[in-house]
PDB file of C-alpha atoms in Angstrom:
ATOM      1  CA  MET A   1     103.418  96.382  94.401  1.00 66.00           C
ATOM      2  CA  LEU A   2     106.934  97.640  93.882  1.00 70.00           C
ATOM      3  CA  LYS A   3     108.851  99.117  96.848  1.00 75.00           C
ATOM      4  CA  PHE A   4     112.173 100.818  96.980  1.00 71.00           C
ATOM      5  CA  SER A   5     114.247 101.270 100.154  1.00 75.00           C
ATOM      6  CA  GLY A   6     117.769 101.805 101.245  1.00 65.00           C
ATOM      7  CA  GLU A   7     120.472 104.446 100.656  1.00 64.00           C
ATOM      8  CA  PHE A   8     121.265 104.899  97.034  1.00 59.00           C
ATOM      9  CA  ASN A   9     124.995 105.478  97.649  1.00 64.00           C
ATOM     10  CA  HIS A  10     125.729 102.081  99.321  1.00 70.00           C
ATOM     11  CA  ALA A  11     122.834  99.629  99.161  1.00 72.00           C
ATOM     12  CA  TYR A  12     119.483  99.622  97.491  1.00 70.00           C
ATOM     13  CA  ILE A  13     116.576  97.166  98.029  1.00 77.00           C
ATOM     14  CA  ILE A  14     113.833  96.605  95.467  1.00 77.00           C
ATOM     15  CA  THR A  15     110.896  94.472  96.576  1.00 78.00           C
ATOM     16  CA  TYR A  16     108.057  93.220  94.363  1.00 77.00           C
ATOM     17  CA  GLU A  17     105.109  91.764  96.316  1.00 76.00           C
ATOM     18  CA  ARG A  18     101.974  90.241  94.834  1.00 72.00           C
ATOM     19  CA  LYS A  19      99.067  88.180  96.233  1.00 66.00           C
ATOM     20  CA  PRO A  20      98.975  84.591  95.178  1.00 63.00           C
ATOM     21  CA  LYS A  21      96.491  83.635  92.475  1.00 62.00           C
ATOM     22  CA  LEU A  22      94.726  81.218  94.858  1.00 60.00           C
ATOM     23  CA  TYR A  23      94.341  83.829  97.563  1.00 57.00           C
ATOM     24  CA  LYS A  24      90.622  84.636  97.082  1.00 59.00           C
ATOM     25  CA  LYS A  25      89.802  81.007  96.307  1.00 67.00           C
ATOM     26  CA  LEU A  26      91.487  79.847  99.512  1.00 68.00           C
ATOM     27  CA  ILE A  27      89.346  82.237 101.577  1.00 66.00           C
ATOM     28  CA  TYR A  28      86.181  80.828  99.985  1.00 71.00           C
ATOM     29  CA  LEU A  29      87.376  77.265 100.431  1.00 74.00           C
ATOM     30  CA  ASN A  30      88.138  77.893 104.112  1.00 69.00           C
ATOM     31  CA  LEU A  31      84.614  79.291 104.626  1.00 70.00           C
ATOM     32  CA  LEU A  32      83.114  76.379 102.717  1.00 77.00           C
ATOM     33  CA  LEU A  33      85.060  73.855 104.781  1.00 75.00           C
ATOM     34  CA  PHE A  34      83.949  75.520 107.979  1.00 69.00           C
ATOM     35  CA  VAL A  35      80.284  75.478 106.927  1.00 71.00           C
ATOM     36  CA  ILE A  36      80.466  71.767 105.882  1.00 77.00           C
ATOM     37  CA  ILE A  37      82.164  70.792 109.155  1.00 73.00           C
ATOM     38  CA  SER A  38      79.580  72.722 111.130  1.00 68.00           C
ATOM     39  CA  TRP A  39      76.678  71.317 109.181  1.00 70.00           C
ATOM     40  CA  LEU A  40      77.872  67.716 109.514  1.00 76.00           C
ATOM     41  CA  GLN A  41      78.586  68.203 113.226  1.00 73.00           C
ATOM     42  CA  PHE A  42      81.897  66.298 113.369  1.00 71.00           C
ATOM     43  CA  ASN A  43      83.647  65.795 116.646  1.00 73.00           C
ATOM     44  CA  LEU A  44      86.897  67.571 117.432  1.00 71.00           C
ATOM     45  CA  GLN A  45      89.206  64.789 116.251  1.00 75.00           C
ATOM     46  CA  GLN A  46      87.416  64.550 112.877  1.00 76.00           C
ATOM     47  CA  THR A  47      87.465  68.323 112.456  1.00 73.00           C
ATOM     48  CA  ILE A  48      91.222  68.447 113.166  1.00 74.00           C
ATOM     49  CA  LEU A  49      91.870  65.576 110.697  1.00 79.00           C
ATOM     50  CA  ILE A  50      89.813  67.304 107.934  1.00 78.00           C
ATOM     51  CA  THR A  51      91.620  70.580 108.577  1.00 74.00           C
ATOM     52  CA  ILE A  52      95.025  68.882 108.387  1.00 79.00           C
ATOM     53  CA  ILE A  53      94.149  67.126 105.150  1.00 82.00           C
ATOM     54  CA  TYR A  54      92.772  70.382 103.703  1.00 76.00           C
ATOM     55  CA  ASN A  55      95.914  72.316 104.604  1.00 73.00           C
ATOM     56  CA  ILE A  56      98.151  69.599 103.055  1.00 78.00           C
ATOM     57  CA  LEU A  57      96.200  69.798  99.801  1.00 76.00           C
ATOM     58  CA  ILE A  58      96.460  73.584  99.805  1.00 72.00           C
ATOM     59  CA  TYR A  59     100.159  73.349 100.426  1.00 71.00           C
ATOM     60  CA  ILE A  60     100.566  70.947  97.489  1.00 73.00           C
ATOM     61  CA  ILE A  61      98.395  72.979  95.162  1.00 71.00           C
ATOM     62  CA  GLY A  62      99.458  76.499  95.918  1.00 65.00           C
ATOM     63  CA  GLY A  63     102.745  76.160  97.836  1.00 65.00           C
ATOM     64  CA  ASN A  64     105.198  76.787  94.993  1.00 72.00           C
ATOM     65  CA  GLU A  65     103.841  80.134  93.936  1.00 77.00           C
ATOM     66  CA  ILE A  66     106.316  83.076  94.375  1.00 80.00           C
ATOM     67  CA  ILE A  67     104.672  85.943  96.271  1.00 81.00           C
ATOM     68  CA  ILE A  68     107.609  88.173  97.116  1.00 85.00           C
ATOM     69  CA  GLU A  69     110.698  88.845  94.994  1.00 88.00           C
ATOM     70  CA  GLN A  70     113.440  91.041  96.411  1.00 88.00           C
ATOM     71  CA  MET A  71     116.632  92.286  94.875  1.00 88.00           C
ATOM     72  CA  GLN A  72     119.284  93.854  97.133  1.00 88.00           C
ATOM     73  CA  ILE A  73     121.973  95.790  95.251  1.00 87.00           C
ATOM     74  CA  ILE A  74     125.147  96.308  97.266  1.00 85.00           C
ATOM     75  CA  LYS A  75     127.525  98.813  95.680  1.00 83.00           C
ATOM     76  CA  ASN A  76     130.892  97.367  94.658  1.00 84.00           C
ATOM     77  CA  ILE A  77     129.971  93.920  96.024  1.00 88.00           C
ATOM     78  CA  GLY A  78     127.035  92.407  94.076  1.00 90.00           C
ATOM     79  CA  ILE A  79     123.388  91.561  93.972  1.00 91.00           C
ATOM     80  CA  GLN A  80     121.347  89.274  96.242  1.00 92.00           C
ATOM     81  CA  ILE A  81     118.073  87.946  94.865  1.00 92.00           C
ATOM     82  CA  GLU A  82     115.541  86.566  97.314  1.00 92.00           C
ATOM     83  CA  LYS A  83     112.272  84.785  96.422  1.00 90.00           C
ATOM     84  CA  ARG A  84     109.646  83.839  99.007  1.00 87.00           C
ATOM     85  CA  LYS A  85     106.947  81.332  98.180  1.00 83.00           C
ATOM     86  CA  SER A  86     103.438  81.099  99.505  1.00 75.00           C
ATOM     87  CA  ASN A  87     104.330  77.989 101.560  1.00 73.00           C
ATOM     88  CA  GLY A  88     106.974  80.002 103.515  1.00 78.00           C
ATOM     89  CA  SER A  89     110.106  78.735 101.829  1.00 83.00           C
ATOM     90  CA  VAL A  90     112.818  81.242 100.851  1.00 89.00           C
ATOM     91  CA  SER A  91     115.511  80.895  98.199  1.00 93.00           C
ATOM     92  CA  LYS A  92     118.423  83.274  98.017  1.00 94.00           C
ATOM     93  CA  GLU A  93     121.033  83.715  95.261  1.00 94.00           C
ATOM     94  CA  PHE A  94     124.055  86.000  95.453  1.00 95.00           C
ATOM     95  CA  ILE A  95     125.694  87.259  92.296  1.00 94.00           C
ATOM     96  CA  ASN A  96     129.248  88.640  92.775  1.00 93.00           C
ATOM     97  CA  GLN A  97     129.910  91.858  90.933  1.00 91.00           C
ATOM     98  CA  ASN A  98     133.050  90.357  89.417  1.00 92.00           C
ATOM     99  CA  ILE A  99     131.046  87.890  87.318  1.00 94.00           C
ATOM    100  CA  ILE A 100     128.344  90.343  86.158  1.00 93.00           C
ATOM    101  CA  ARG A 101     129.006  91.147  82.485  1.00 93.00           C
ATOM    102  CA  ASP A 102     125.937  93.330  81.809  1.00 92.00           C
ATOM    103  CA  VAL A 103     122.428  94.279  82.957  1.00 92.00           C
ATOM    104  CA  VAL A 104     119.923  94.507  80.156  1.00 92.00           C
ATOM    105  CA  LEU A 105     116.274  95.083  79.477  1.00 92.00           C
ATOM    106  CA  GLN A 106     115.347  92.207  77.225  1.00 88.00           C
ATOM    107  CA  GLU A 107     112.328  91.656  74.988  1.00 88.00           C
ATOM    108  CA  GLY A 108     110.636  88.275  74.962  1.00 86.00           C
ATOM    109  CA  LEU A 109     108.231  87.446  72.160  1.00 87.00           C
ATOM    110  CA  THR A 110     105.149  85.239  72.531  1.00 83.00           C
ATOM    111  CA  THR A 111     102.466  84.586  69.977  1.00 86.00           C
ATOM    112  CA  PHE A 112     100.476  87.724  70.686  1.00 88.00           C
ATOM    113  CA  THR A 113     102.570  89.870  73.061  1.00 87.00           C
ATOM    114  CA  VAL A 114     105.965  91.376  73.564  1.00 87.00           C
ATOM    115  CA  GLU A 115     107.203  91.103  77.200  1.00 87.00           C
ATOM    116  CA  ILE A 116     110.049  93.227  78.544  1.00 89.00           C
ATOM    117  CA  TYR A 117     112.016  91.872  81.478  1.00 89.00           C
ATOM    118  CA  LEU A 118     115.188  92.672  83.405  1.00 91.00           C
ATOM    119  CA  ALA A 119     118.048  90.247  82.883  1.00 92.00           C
ATOM    120  CA  ILE A 120     121.546  89.910  84.378  1.00 93.00           C
ATOM    121  CA  ILE A 121     124.248  88.453  82.074  1.00 93.00           C
ATOM    122  CA  CYS A 122     127.042  86.720  83.921  1.00 93.00           C
ATOM    123  CA  LYS A 123     130.439  85.544  82.708  1.00 93.00           C
ATOM    124  CA  GLY A 124     130.736  81.843  82.147  1.00 90.00           C
ATOM    125  CA  MET A 125     126.962  81.228  82.281  1.00 90.00           C
ATOM    126  CA  LYS A 126     124.824  80.187  79.322  1.00 89.00           C
ATOM    127  CA  GLN A 127     121.588  81.512  80.743  1.00 90.00           C
ATOM    128  CA  MET A 128     120.642  84.988  81.904  1.00 91.00           C
ATOM    129  CA  ILE A 129     119.467  85.513  85.473  1.00 92.00           C
ATOM    130  CA  LEU A 130     115.983  86.970  85.840  1.00 90.00           C
ATOM    131  CA  PRO A 131     115.635  88.762  89.209  1.00 89.00           C
ATOM    132  CA  PHE A 132     111.881  89.107  88.781  1.00 87.00           C
ATOM    133  CA  GLN A 133     109.896  86.207  87.501  1.00 82.00           C
ATOM    134  CA  TYR A 134     106.669  88.108  87.042  1.00 76.00           C
ATOM    135  CA  ASN A 135     106.372  90.745  84.309  1.00 75.00           C
ATOM    136  CA  LEU A 136     106.679  94.287  85.556  1.00 83.00           C
ATOM    137  CA  SER A 137     105.589  97.329  83.549  1.00 85.00           C
ATOM    138  CA  THR A 138     108.190  99.208  81.505  1.00 87.00           C
ATOM    139  CA  ASP A 139     108.027 102.183  83.895  1.00 88.00           C
ATOM    140  CA  GLN A 140     108.773  99.911  86.866  1.00 86.00           C
ATOM    141  CA  LEU A 141     111.623  98.206  84.989  1.00 88.00           C
ATOM    142  CA  MET A 142     113.165 101.614  84.179  1.00 88.00           C
ATOM    143  CA  GLN A 143     112.962 102.595  87.889  1.00 85.00           C
ATOM    144  CA  ILE A 144     114.975  99.430  88.702  1.00 85.00           C
ATOM    145  CA  TYR A 145     117.316  99.453  85.614  1.00 88.00           C
ATOM    146  CA  TYR A 146     119.041 102.819  86.065  1.00 84.00           C
ATOM    147  CA  PRO A 147     119.949 102.495  89.764  1.00 81.00           C
ATOM    148  CA  LEU A 148     121.050  98.882  89.161  1.00 84.00           C
ATOM    149  CA  ARG A 149     123.238  99.863  86.229  1.00 85.00           C
ATOM    150  CA  GLN A 150     124.724 102.842  88.077  1.00 81.00           C
ATOM    151  CA  MET A 151     125.651 100.807  91.197  1.00 80.00           C
ATOM    152  CA  ILE A 152     126.894  97.656  89.550  1.00 78.00           C
ATOM    153  CA  MET A 153     128.438  98.600  86.236  1.00 71.00           C
TER     154      MET A 153
END
């Protein structure tokens, strides 16, 4: 789900939120674990130990999946990109407006599809910065591209 907030004249926040792929599976696994623990009639210490082990496994399996990506555009200053993972960790990256060379909509080719993504080209960097890891629709990208281009370029 794509959300827009903020005042267009000074700062603009674009948030893309999605449910983790393992979300439904985790619910079913929690229910299954509860049924097994109830059926085997473990004592409290064993139940806590099993729950801790289960949560550690879930953290290892699904902890690195990005669930929220946010781009904050601050006029005449730069862009802050924030990514939140399902394990709770947050990574932030600030791109100063002085090093931004261009903002483009780029096409990426795979064997059977053509993907369009938003990219920020910076001076002195070999790679482009992708504010959104997951593919957004062309309409959503256009809603982001024009305000971003107007405020930064």
